[in-house]
Amino acid sequence: MPELHAFLAMGGYGIYVWSAYAVTGLVLGLLVLASLRARQSMRASLQEAEMSSPRRRTR
Amino acid sequence: MTFLRAVVERELRLYMRGVVDLIGVWMFFGIAIAMLPLSIGPDPDILSRIAPGAAWAIALLASMLSLERVFAPDQRDGSLDLLLLHAPSIPLLILAKSLAHWLVTGLPFVVLAPLAAIALGMDVQGVWPLAGALLIGTPALSLIGTVGSALTAPVRRGGILAALIVLPQTIPVLIFGTAAVSETLKGRDSGPYFSVLGAFTLAAVALAPYAGSAALRAVRN
Amino acid sequence: MLRWRSHRMQAVPPCGPSATENAFITHAATWTEVMAKALHRLANPARFLRIAAPLLPWTAAGAAVCIGAGLWFGLVESPPDYQQGDAARIMYVHVPAAWNALAGYAGLALASAVALVWRHPLALVAARCIAPIGACFTVIALATGSLWGHPMWGTWWVWDARLTSVVILLFLYLGYMALIHAFDEQETGERAATVLALIGAVNLPVIRFSVDWWNTLHQPASILRMDGPSIDPAMLLPLFLMAGGFTLLFVCLVIIRMQTELARRRVMALRRAALVVPQASDA
């Protein structure tokens, strides 16, 4: 337990170090999430558009 | 040359027709300068120290106010098509447009900015360096600004956008323009700063017309 | 496989400069043609997607492994800096983010140049997708730099050359993104932004030089320089791991966003086609 404490304290700079990593993780995580969700929804509407397209390929 | 002159004369006529807007630009400069002591406090030490830099920065901002007038009206009423049709070369048109813009929003600040700086308490010794730095540096601002105006020509109310994309590009001019004045005031040799400032303007004269014509081609298909 | 028949994609056929333009420099002409041919092959969105789709899981896995290992070595298995203590660990996210912010602008400029010179339609898409990612890395570099600066300098912000340059870089990204979205026609915005990106790329070294100069002019005496002490080799490993991981993540995100953008264009093309030929879908 004291090791964990020391690790989290980061020699007194804990707040700065952990907020820096948190900001980085937050921004990158949100960016990844937003990109994936945009792709997912766009693929869904692509499928929809393909289905209703007059140029749809018959299988 | 005749084309350049014709376009500059036409632009100046148009600027004079909307002279209220121009007076607005100059007034913005005056009011913004007057805001400084009101916001920072009337301490002469601080004011005199920031005077040349403040005059430069606010003159730069003020000259960005009128960017919307460079290409957007011509694009809207179709006269840009005619200008492009009759231009011997598009870079020449860009050059003429920047020259006219500089005559109404660059040149006046060569006179106004030293007056404002003195009002803020700048040493009288700084008048000539400040006027000189503005005279050498502001053409570059108008040239870069014209490119930004060309990039936003079809955008409705594109003036703010033009200023937004142009301002970061003008940072070198601002840095060396203010350094030229402050170094003179500190009694150091400021010749190199004026030279670099002149180099920026020459580079802008050489490059901006081509960047501007690429910009016009890009936004007008 | 889908048939990619977007009008926009075909409106500007990818081609090199006309023969008359470079007839007098044969060497440059052949080089240009070779380049154009290679790029032309990638210009087909379907082919790009075929290459990118299997590439994506590998880059994603690489990014995850590199960042995971970088976090382990950076936070646990590396010594604290002898001057800055554990605060130096912020470097492992700050510096790679700043590198990626700058590399992202280089990529943006490169894609813009390719789009402008060879009229490469995919390059327009790539440039458009790079910008927001680069802007995010710039924001990370600024935020972590500020969090690093507070314990080291005693203030959240110092106008030193590096921080100022990164702020200006952020403005360049934001200006690009504002311009690209300002037009009714999407392609017009892209081409305008292309020109702006190239102007910025030409000007960026000049800005950097000016800001450095400005910094030496106004150098306050008591600032601890970030690049002062040499870096311990044990700190280089996590630094490079994180830099590699961030770069792979950048590539990953560009691919994902390009896939999205290409799908969007395909949807628009299909909808337009459906408007032109209504009620013909019972074939």
Coordinates of C-alpha atoms in Angstrom, one line a residue:
Chain A
M1 CA 0.0 0.0 0.0
P2 CA 2.7 2.6 0.8
E3 CA 4.3 1.8 -2.6
L4 CA 1.0 2.6 -4.3
H5 CA 0.8 5.8 -2.3
A6 CA 4.2 6.9 -3.3
F7 CA 3.4 6.0 -6.9
L8 CA 0.3 8.1 -6.9
A9 CA 2.0 11.0 -5.1
M10 CA 4.7 11.2 -7.8
G11 CA 7.1 12.9 -5.5
G12 CA 4.7 15.7 -4.7
Y13 CA 3.9 16.4 -8.3
G14 CA 1.0 13.9 -8.4
I15 CA -1.6 16.5 -9.3
Y16 CA 0.3 17.8 -12.3
V17 CA 1.5 14.5 -13.6
W18 CA -1.9 12.7 -13.3
S19 CA -3.8 15.6 -14.7
A20 CA -1.5 15.8 -17.7
Y21 CA -2.0 12.1 -18.4
A22 CA -5.7 12.5 -17.8
V23 CA -6.1 15.4 -20.2
T24 CA -4.1 13.5 -22.8
G25 CA -6.2 10.4 -22.3
L26 CA -9.5 12.3 -22.3
V27 CA -8.7 14.2 -25.5
L28 CA -7.4 11.2 -27.4
G29 CA -10.2 9.0 -26.0
L30 CA -12.9 11.4 -27.1
L31 CA -11.3 11.8 -30.5
V32 CA -11.1 8.0 -31.0
L33 CA -14.6 7.6 -29.8
A34 CA -16.0 10.4 -32.0
S35 CA -14.2 9.1 -35.0
L36 CA -15.4 5.5 -34.5
R37 CA -19.0 6.6 -33.9
A38 CA -19.0 8.9 -37.0
R39 CA -17.7 6.0 -39.1
Q40 CA -20.3 3.6 -37.7
S41 CA -23.2 5.9 -38.4
M42 CA -21.9 6.9 -41.8
R43 CA -21.6 3.2 -42.7
A44 CA -25.2 2.6 -41.6
S45 CA -26.5 5.4 -43.8
L46 CA -24.3 4.2 -46.6
Q47 CA -25.9 0.8 -46.3
E48 CA -29.3 2.4 -46.3
A49 CA -28.5 4.5 -49.4
E50 CA -27.2 1.4 -51.2
M51 CA -30.4 -0.5 -50.5
S52 CA -32.6 2.2 -51.9
S53 CA -30.3 3.1 -54.7
P54 CA -31.5 2.6 -58.3
R55 CA -28.1 1.5 -59.2
R56 CA -28.1 -1.3 -56.6
R57 CA -26.2 -4.4 -57.7
T58 CA -28.3 -7.5 -57.8
R59 CA -26.8 -10.5 -56.2
Chain B
M1 CA 1.1 49.4 -65.8
T2 CA -2.0 51.1 -67.1
F3 CA -4.0 48.2 -65.8
L4 CA -2.4 48.5 -62.4
R5 CA -3.2 52.2 -62.3
A6 CA -6.7 51.8 -63.6
V7 CA -7.5 49.2 -60.9
V8 CA -5.9 51.2 -58.1
E9 CA -7.9 54.3 -59.2
R10 CA -11.1 52.3 -59.4
E11 CA -10.5 50.8 -55.9
L12 CA -9.8 54.2 -54.5
R13 CA -13.0 55.5 -56.0
L14 CA -14.9 52.7 -54.5
Y15 CA -13.2 53.1 -51.1
M16 CA -14.1 56.8 -51.2
R17 CA -17.7 56.0 -52.0
G18 CA -17.8 54.0 -48.8
V19 CA -15.7 56.5 -46.9
V20 CA -17.7 56.0 -43.8
D21 CA -16.3 52.5 -43.5
L22 CA -12.8 53.8 -43.8
I23 CA -13.3 56.4 -41.2
G24 CA -14.7 53.6 -39.1
V25 CA -11.4 51.8 -39.5
W26 CA -9.4 54.8 -38.4
M27 CA -11.8 55.5 -35.6
F28 CA -11.5 51.9 -34.4
F29 CA -7.8 52.5 -34.1
G30 CA -8.2 55.7 -32.1
I31 CA -10.8 54.2 -29.8
A32 CA -8.8 51.0 -29.2
I33 CA -5.8 53.1 -28.3
A34 CA -7.9 55.2 -25.9
M35 CA -9.1 52.0 -24.3
L36 CA -5.6 51.1 -23.2
P37 CA -5.0 53.7 -20.5
L38 CA -8.6 53.1 -19.4
S39 CA -8.0 49.3 -19.0
I40 CA -4.4 49.3 -17.9
G41 CA -4.4 52.4 -15.9
P42 CA -2.8 55.8 -16.5
D43 CA 0.6 54.9 -15.1
P44 CA 3.0 56.7 -17.6
D45 CA 5.8 54.2 -17.0
I46 CA 3.8 51.2 -18.2
L47 CA 2.0 53.1 -21.0
S48 CA 5.2 54.5 -22.4
R49 CA 6.7 51.1 -22.5
I50 CA 3.9 49.4 -24.3
A51 CA 3.2 52.4 -26.6
P52 CA 5.0 51.4 -29.8
G53 CA 4.0 47.8 -29.6
A54 CA 0.4 48.7 -28.8
A55 CA 0.3 51.1 -31.8
W56 CA 1.7 48.4 -34.1
A57 CA -0.7 45.7 -32.9
I58 CA -3.8 47.8 -33.0
A59 CA -2.9 49.2 -36.4
L60 CA -2.5 45.6 -37.6
L61 CA -5.9 44.7 -36.2
A62 CA -7.5 47.8 -37.7
S63 CA -6.2 47.1 -41.2
M64 CA -7.7 43.7 -41.0
L65 CA -11.2 45.2 -40.5
S66 CA -11.5 46.2 -44.1
L67 CA -10.4 42.9 -45.7
E68 CA -14.0 42.1 -46.5
R69 CA -14.1 45.0 -48.9
V70 CA -11.2 43.8 -51.1
F71 CA -12.8 41.0 -53.0
A72 CA -16.2 40.1 -51.6
P73 CA -18.2 43.0 -53.2
D74 CA -16.6 42.4 -56.6
Q75 CA -17.3 38.7 -56.3
R76 CA -21.0 39.5 -55.4
D77 CA -21.8 41.9 -58.2
G78 CA -19.8 40.0 -60.8
S79 CA -17.3 42.8 -61.5
L80 CA -14.5 40.4 -60.4
D81 CA -15.3 38.3 -63.5
L82 CA -14.7 41.4 -65.6
L83 CA -11.5 42.3 -63.8
L84 CA -10.2 38.8 -64.2
L85 CA -11.1 38.8 -67.9
H86 CA -9.3 42.1 -68.5
A87 CA -6.3 41.5 -66.3
P88 CA -3.1 40.9 -68.3
S89 CA -2.2 38.6 -65.4
I90 CA -4.0 37.7 -62.2
P91 CA -1.0 38.4 -59.9
L92 CA -1.0 41.9 -61.3
L93 CA -4.6 42.3 -60.2
I94 CA -3.7 41.0 -56.7
L95 CA -0.9 43.5 -56.6
A96 CA -3.2 46.4 -57.6
K97 CA -5.8 45.4 -55.0
S98 CA -3.2 45.2 -52.2
L99 CA -1.7 48.5 -53.3
A100 CA -5.1 50.2 -53.0
H101 CA -5.8 48.5 -49.7
W102 CA -2.5 49.7 -48.4
L103 CA -3.1 53.3 -49.5
V104 CA -6.3 53.5 -47.4
T105 CA -5.5 51.2 -44.4
G106 CA -1.7 51.1 -44.3
L107 CA -0.5 54.5 -45.2
P108 CA -2.8 56.4 -42.8
F109 CA -1.4 54.5 -39.8
V110 CA 2.1 55.6 -40.7
V111 CA 0.9 59.0 -39.6
L112 CA -1.8 58.0 -37.0
A113 CA 0.2 55.4 -35.1
P114 CA 3.1 57.6 -34.1
L115 CA 0.6 60.2 -32.9
A116 CA -1.2 57.6 -30.8
A117 CA 2.1 56.3 -29.4
I118 CA 3.1 59.8 -28.4
A119 CA -0.3 60.2 -26.7
L120 CA 0.5 57.0 -24.8
G121 CA 3.8 58.6 -23.7
M122 CA 6.3 57.1 -26.1
D123 CA 9.5 59.0 -26.3
V124 CA 9.5 61.5 -29.2
Q125 CA 12.7 59.8 -30.4
G126 CA 10.5 56.9 -31.4
V127 CA 8.4 58.8 -33.9
W128 CA 10.6 58.4 -36.9
P129 CA 11.5 54.7 -36.3
L130 CA 7.8 53.9 -35.7
A131 CA 6.7 55.7 -38.8
G132 CA 9.5 54.1 -40.8
A133 CA 8.8 50.6 -39.5
L134 CA 5.1 51.0 -40.4
L135 CA 6.0 52.4 -43.8
I136 CA 8.2 49.4 -44.5
G137 CA 6.1 46.7 -42.8
T138 CA 2.5 47.6 -43.6
P139 CA 2.7 46.8 -47.3
A140 CA 3.4 43.2 -46.3
L141 CA 0.3 43.2 -44.1
S142 CA -1.9 44.4 -47.0
L143 CA -0.4 41.9 -49.4
I144 CA -1.0 39.0 -47.0
G145 CA -4.4 40.4 -46.1
T146 CA -5.4 40.5 -49.8
V147 CA -4.6 36.8 -50.1
G148 CA -6.8 36.1 -47.1
S149 CA -9.5 38.2 -48.7
A150 CA -9.2 36.3 -51.9
L151 CA -9.6 33.0 -50.0
T152 CA -12.8 34.1 -48.4
A153 CA -14.2 36.1 -51.4
P154 CA -17.4 34.0 -51.8
V155 CA -18.0 33.5 -48.1
R156 CA -20.9 35.5 -46.7
R157 CA -19.6 37.9 -44.0
G158 CA -16.1 36.5 -44.6
G159 CA -14.4 39.5 -43.0
I160 CA -13.8 37.9 -39.6
L161 CA -12.8 34.6 -41.2
A162 CA -10.3 36.5 -43.4
A163 CA -8.8 38.3 -40.3
L164 CA -8.7 34.9 -38.5
I165 CA -6.6 33.2 -41.1
V166 CA -4.5 36.2 -41.9
L167 CA -3.5 37.3 -38.4
P168 CA -1.2 34.3 -37.6
Q169 CA 0.6 34.8 -40.9
T170 CA 1.5 38.4 -40.0
I171 CA 3.3 37.6 -36.7
P172 CA 6.8 37.9 -38.2
V173 CA 6.0 41.4 -39.5
L174 CA 4.6 42.4 -36.1
I175 CA 7.7 41.0 -34.2
F176 CA 10.3 42.7 -36.3
G177 CA 8.2 45.9 -36.7
T178 CA 8.0 46.4 -33.0
A179 CA 11.5 45.3 -32.3
A180 CA 12.8 47.9 -34.8
V181 CA 11.2 50.6 -32.7
S182 CA 12.0 49.3 -29.3
E183 CA 15.6 48.7 -30.1
T184 CA 16.0 52.2 -31.4
L185 CA 14.4 53.5 -28.2
K186 CA 16.9 51.5 -26.2
G187 CA 19.7 53.2 -28.1
R188 CA 20.8 50.0 -29.9
D189 CA 21.5 49.5 -33.6
S190 CA 18.1 48.8 -35.1
G191 CA 19.3 48.7 -38.8
P192 CA 19.1 44.8 -39.0
Y193 CA 15.4 44.9 -37.9
F194 CA 14.5 47.4 -40.6
S195 CA 16.4 45.2 -43.1
V196 CA 14.5 42.1 -42.1
L197 CA 11.2 44.0 -42.2
G198 CA 12.1 45.1 -45.7
A199 CA 12.9 41.6 -46.6
F200 CA 9.5 40.4 -45.4
T201 CA 7.8 43.0 -47.5
L202 CA 9.8 42.2 -50.6
A203 CA 9.1 38.5 -50.1
A204 CA 5.4 39.3 -49.8
V205 CA 5.5 41.4 -53.0
A206 CA 7.1 38.5 -54.8
L207 CA 5.0 35.7 -53.4
A208 CA 1.6 37.1 -52.3
P209 CA 0.4 37.9 -55.9
Y210 CA 0.9 34.3 -56.9
A211 CA -0.7 32.9 -53.7
G212 CA -3.6 35.3 -54.2
S213 CA -4.2 34.2 -57.8
A214 CA -4.0 30.5 -56.6
A215 CA -6.5 31.5 -54.0
L216 CA -8.9 33.1 -56.5
R217 CA -8.6 30.1 -58.8
A218 CA -9.4 27.8 -55.8
V219 CA -12.5 29.5 -54.6
R220 CA -14.0 30.4 -58.0
N221 CA -13.5 27.0 -59.6
Chain C
M1 CA -17.1 -4.6 -53.8
L2 CA -18.9 -1.3 -54.0
R3 CA -18.7 0.6 -57.2
W4 CA -17.3 4.0 -56.5
R5 CA -18.8 6.5 -58.9
S6 CA -18.9 9.7 -57.0
H7 CA -19.4 12.7 -59.4
R8 CA -17.0 14.7 -57.3
M9 CA -14.3 12.1 -57.6
Q10 CA -14.5 12.1 -61.3
A11 CA -15.0 15.8 -61.9
V12 CA -11.3 16.3 -61.5
P13 CA -9.4 13.5 -63.2
P14 CA -6.0 13.1 -61.6
C15 CA -3.4 14.1 -64.1
G16 CA 0.1 15.5 -64.1
P17 CA 0.9 19.0 -65.4
S18 CA 0.3 19.5 -69.1
A19 CA 3.1 18.5 -71.5
T20 CA 3.9 22.0 -72.6
E21 CA 4.4 23.2 -69.0
N22 CA 7.4 20.9 -68.4
A23 CA 8.6 20.0 -71.8
F24 CA 11.8 22.0 -71.3
I25 CA 12.8 20.1 -68.2
T26 CA 12.6 16.5 -69.3
H27 CA 14.0 15.1 -66.1
A28 CA 11.5 16.8 -64.0
A29 CA 8.8 15.8 -66.4
T30 CA 9.6 12.1 -66.2
W31 CA 9.8 12.3 -62.4
T32 CA 6.5 14.1 -62.3
E33 CA 4.9 11.5 -64.5
V34 CA 6.2 8.6 -62.4
M35 CA 5.0 10.4 -59.3
A36 CA 1.7 11.1 -60.8
K37 CA 1.2 7.5 -62.0
A38 CA 2.0 6.2 -58.5
L39 CA -0.4 8.6 -56.9
H40 CA -3.0 8.0 -59.6
R41 CA -3.0 4.4 -58.6
L42 CA -3.8 5.4 -55.0
A43 CA -6.3 8.0 -56.1
N44 CA -9.0 5.4 -56.6
P45 CA -11.0 5.4 -53.3
A46 CA -11.9 1.7 -53.6
R47 CA -8.3 0.8 -53.9
F48 CA -7.3 3.0 -51.0
L49 CA -10.0 1.4 -48.8
R50 CA -8.8 -2.1 -49.8
I51 CA -5.3 -1.2 -48.7
A52 CA -6.4 0.8 -45.6
A53 CA -8.9 -1.7 -44.1
P54 CA -6.4 -4.5 -43.4
L55 CA -3.8 -1.9 -42.3
L56 CA -6.0 -0.5 -39.7
P57 CA -6.0 -3.3 -37.1
W58 CA -2.2 -3.5 -37.3
T59 CA -1.7 0.2 -36.7
A60 CA -4.3 0.2 -33.9
A61 CA -2.6 -2.8 -32.2
G62 CA 0.8 -1.2 -32.7
A63 CA -0.4 2.0 -31.2
A64 CA -1.9 0.2 -28.2
V65 CA 1.2 -1.8 -27.5
C66 CA 3.5 1.2 -27.9
I67 CA 1.4 3.5 -25.7
G68 CA 0.9 0.7 -23.1
A69 CA 4.6 0.0 -22.9
G70 CA 5.4 3.7 -23.0
L71 CA 3.1 4.3 -20.0
W72 CA 4.7 1.4 -18.1
F73 CA 8.2 2.6 -18.7
G74 CA 7.3 6.2 -18.4
L75 CA 5.4 6.1 -15.1
V76 CA 7.0 3.1 -13.4
E77 CA 10.2 1.8 -14.8
S78 CA 12.1 5.1 -15.4
P79 CA 14.0 7.1 -12.8
P80 CA 12.7 10.6 -11.8
D81 CA 14.7 13.4 -13.3
Y82 CA 17.5 14.6 -11.0
Q83 CA 16.3 18.2 -11.3
Q84 CA 12.6 18.1 -11.9
G85 CA 11.8 14.9 -10.0
D86 CA 8.7 13.1 -11.1
A87 CA 7.2 16.1 -12.8
A88 CA 9.5 15.3 -15.7
R89 CA 7.2 12.3 -16.4
I90 CA 4.9 14.8 -18.1
M91 CA 7.4 14.9 -20.8
Y92 CA 6.4 11.5 -22.0
V93 CA 3.0 12.8 -23.2
H94 CA 3.9 16.4 -23.8
V95 CA 6.8 16.0 -26.1
P96 CA 5.3 13.3 -28.3
A97 CA 2.1 15.3 -28.6
A98 CA 4.1 18.4 -29.7
W99 CA 6.0 16.3 -32.2
N100 CA 2.8 14.9 -33.6
A101 CA 1.2 18.3 -33.7
L102 CA 4.1 19.6 -35.9
A103 CA 4.3 16.4 -38.0
G104 CA 0.6 16.6 -38.5
Y105 CA 1.0 20.1 -40.0
A106 CA 3.8 18.8 -42.2
G107 CA 1.4 16.0 -43.3
L108 CA -1.4 18.5 -43.9
A109 CA 0.9 20.6 -46.0
L110 CA 2.2 17.6 -48.0
A111 CA -1.3 16.4 -48.7
S112 CA -2.3 19.9 -49.7
A113 CA 0.6 20.1 -52.1
V114 CA -0.2 16.8 -53.7
A115 CA -3.8 17.9 -54.0
L116 CA -2.9 21.2 -55.6
V117 CA -0.2 20.0 -57.9
W118 CA -1.6 16.6 -59.1
R119 CA -5.2 17.3 -58.4
H120 CA -5.3 14.2 -56.3
P121 CA -8.8 13.8 -54.9
L122 CA -7.8 11.5 -52.1
A123 CA -5.2 14.0 -50.9
L124 CA -8.0 16.5 -50.4
V125 CA -9.8 14.0 -48.2
A126 CA -6.6 13.2 -46.3
A127 CA -5.8 16.8 -45.6
R128 CA -9.3 17.4 -44.4
C129 CA -9.1 14.5 -42.0
I130 CA -5.6 15.3 -40.7
A131 CA -6.5 18.8 -39.5
P132 CA -8.8 18.0 -36.5
I133 CA -6.4 15.3 -35.3
G134 CA -3.4 17.6 -35.5
A135 CA -5.4 20.3 -33.6
C136 CA -6.2 17.8 -30.8
F137 CA -2.5 16.9 -30.4
T138 CA -1.7 20.6 -30.3
V139 CA -4.2 21.1 -27.6
I140 CA -2.7 18.2 -25.6
A141 CA 0.8 19.7 -26.1
L142 CA -0.5 23.0 -24.8
A143 CA -2.4 21.7 -21.8
T144 CA 0.4 19.3 -20.7
G145 CA 3.0 22.0 -21.2
S146 CA 1.0 24.3 -18.9
L147 CA 0.7 21.5 -16.3
W148 CA 4.4 20.9 -16.6
G149 CA 5.2 24.6 -16.4
H150 CA 3.4 25.3 -13.2
P151 CA 5.5 23.3 -10.9
M152 CA 8.7 24.2 -12.8
W153 CA 8.3 27.9 -13.5
G154 CA 5.7 28.8 -10.9
T155 CA 3.2 30.0 -13.5
W156 CA 0.8 28.2 -15.7
W157 CA 2.0 30.0 -18.8
V158 CA 5.3 31.5 -20.0
W159 CA 5.6 33.2 -23.3
D160 CA 8.7 31.4 -24.3
A161 CA 9.5 30.5 -27.9
R162 CA 8.3 27.0 -27.9
L163 CA 4.9 27.5 -26.2
T164 CA 4.2 30.6 -28.3
S165 CA 5.1 28.6 -31.5
V166 CA 2.7 25.9 -30.5
V167 CA -0.1 28.4 -29.8
I168 CA 0.4 29.8 -33.3
L169 CA 0.3 26.3 -34.7
L170 CA -3.0 25.8 -33.1
F171 CA -4.3 29.0 -34.7
L172 CA -3.1 27.7 -38.1
Y173 CA -5.0 24.5 -37.6
L174 CA -8.1 26.3 -36.4
G175 CA -7.9 28.8 -39.3
Y176 CA -7.7 25.8 -41.7
M177 CA -10.7 24.2 -40.2
A178 CA -12.7 27.4 -40.1
L179 CA -12.0 28.0 -43.8
I180 CA -12.8 24.5 -44.9
H181 CA -16.2 24.7 -43.4
A182 CA -17.1 28.3 -44.5
F183 CA -18.2 27.4 -48.0
D184 CA -21.5 26.1 -49.3
E185 CA -19.7 23.9 -51.8
Q186 CA -17.6 21.4 -49.9
E187 CA -15.0 21.1 -52.6
T188 CA -14.5 24.8 -52.9
G189 CA -13.8 25.0 -49.1
E190 CA -11.3 22.2 -49.5
R191 CA -9.4 23.9 -52.3
A192 CA -9.4 27.2 -50.5
A193 CA -8.1 25.5 -47.4
T194 CA -5.4 23.7 -49.5
V195 CA -4.0 27.1 -50.6
L196 CA -4.1 28.3 -47.0
A197 CA -2.3 25.2 -45.7
L198 CA 0.5 25.8 -48.2
I199 CA 0.8 29.5 -47.3
G200 CA 1.0 28.4 -43.7
A201 CA 3.7 25.8 -44.5
V202 CA 5.8 28.4 -46.3
N203 CA 5.3 30.9 -43.5
L204 CA 5.8 28.6 -40.6
P205 CA 9.6 28.5 -40.6
V206 CA 9.6 32.3 -40.9
I207 CA 7.2 32.5 -38.0
R208 CA 9.3 30.1 -36.0
F209 CA 12.5 32.1 -36.7
S210 CA 10.8 35.3 -35.8
V211 CA 9.4 33.9 -32.5
D212 CA 12.9 32.6 -31.6
W213 CA 14.4 36.0 -32.3
W214 CA 11.7 37.7 -30.3
N215 CA 12.4 35.3 -27.4
T216 CA 16.1 36.1 -27.3
L217 CA 15.2 39.8 -27.4
H218 CA 12.9 39.6 -24.4
Q219 CA 14.5 36.7 -22.5
P220 CA 13.7 36.9 -18.8
A221 CA 16.6 35.9 -16.7
S222 CA 15.2 33.3 -14.4
I223 CA 13.5 30.8 -16.6
L224 CA 14.4 27.1 -16.5
R225 CA 15.0 26.0 -20.0
M226 CA 13.2 22.8 -20.9
D227 CA 15.9 21.7 -23.2
G228 CA 18.7 22.5 -20.8
P229 CA 19.8 19.3 -19.2
S230 CA 20.6 16.3 -21.4
I231 CA 18.2 13.5 -21.2
D232 CA 19.0 10.2 -19.4
P233 CA 18.9 7.2 -21.7
A234 CA 16.4 5.5 -19.4
M235 CA 14.1 8.4 -20.3
L236 CA 14.6 8.0 -24.0
L237 CA 12.9 4.6 -24.2
P238 CA 9.5 5.7 -22.9
L239 CA 9.8 8.9 -24.9
F240 CA 10.3 7.1 -28.2
L241 CA 7.7 4.5 -27.3
M242 CA 5.1 7.1 -26.7
A243 CA 6.1 9.1 -29.7
G244 CA 5.8 6.0 -31.9
G245 CA 2.5 5.1 -30.3
F246 CA 1.0 8.6 -30.8
T247 CA 2.2 8.5 -34.4
L248 CA 0.5 5.2 -35.0
L249 CA -2.6 6.4 -33.3
F250 CA -2.5 9.5 -35.6
V251 CA -2.3 7.2 -38.7
C252 CA -5.1 5.1 -37.3
L253 CA -7.4 8.1 -36.8
V254 CA -6.6 9.4 -40.2
I255 CA -7.6 6.1 -41.8
I256 CA -10.8 5.9 -39.8
R257 CA -11.8 9.5 -40.6
M258 CA -10.9 9.0 -44.3
Q259 CA -13.1 5.9 -44.4
T260 CA -15.9 8.0 -42.9
E261 CA -15.5 10.8 -45.3
L262 CA -15.4 8.5 -48.3
A263 CA -18.5 6.7 -47.1
R264 CA -20.2 10.1 -46.7
R265 CA -19.3 11.1 -50.3
R266 CA -20.6 7.8 -51.5
V267 CA -23.9 8.4 -49.7
M268 CA -24.1 11.9 -51.2
A269 CA -23.5 10.5 -54.7
L270 CA -26.1 7.8 -54.3
R271 CA -28.7 10.3 -53.0
R272 CA -28.0 12.6 -55.9
A273 CA -28.3 9.7 -58.3
A274 CA -31.6 8.7 -56.6
L275 CA -32.9 12.2 -57.2
V276 CA -32.0 12.1 -60.8
V277 CA -33.6 8.7 -61.5
P278 CA -36.5 8.4 -59.1
Q279 CA -38.6 5.2 -58.9
A280 CA -36.3 3.1 -61.0
S281 CA -35.2 0.7 -58.3
D282 CA -37.3 -2.3 -59.2
A283 CA -34.7 -3.6 -61.7

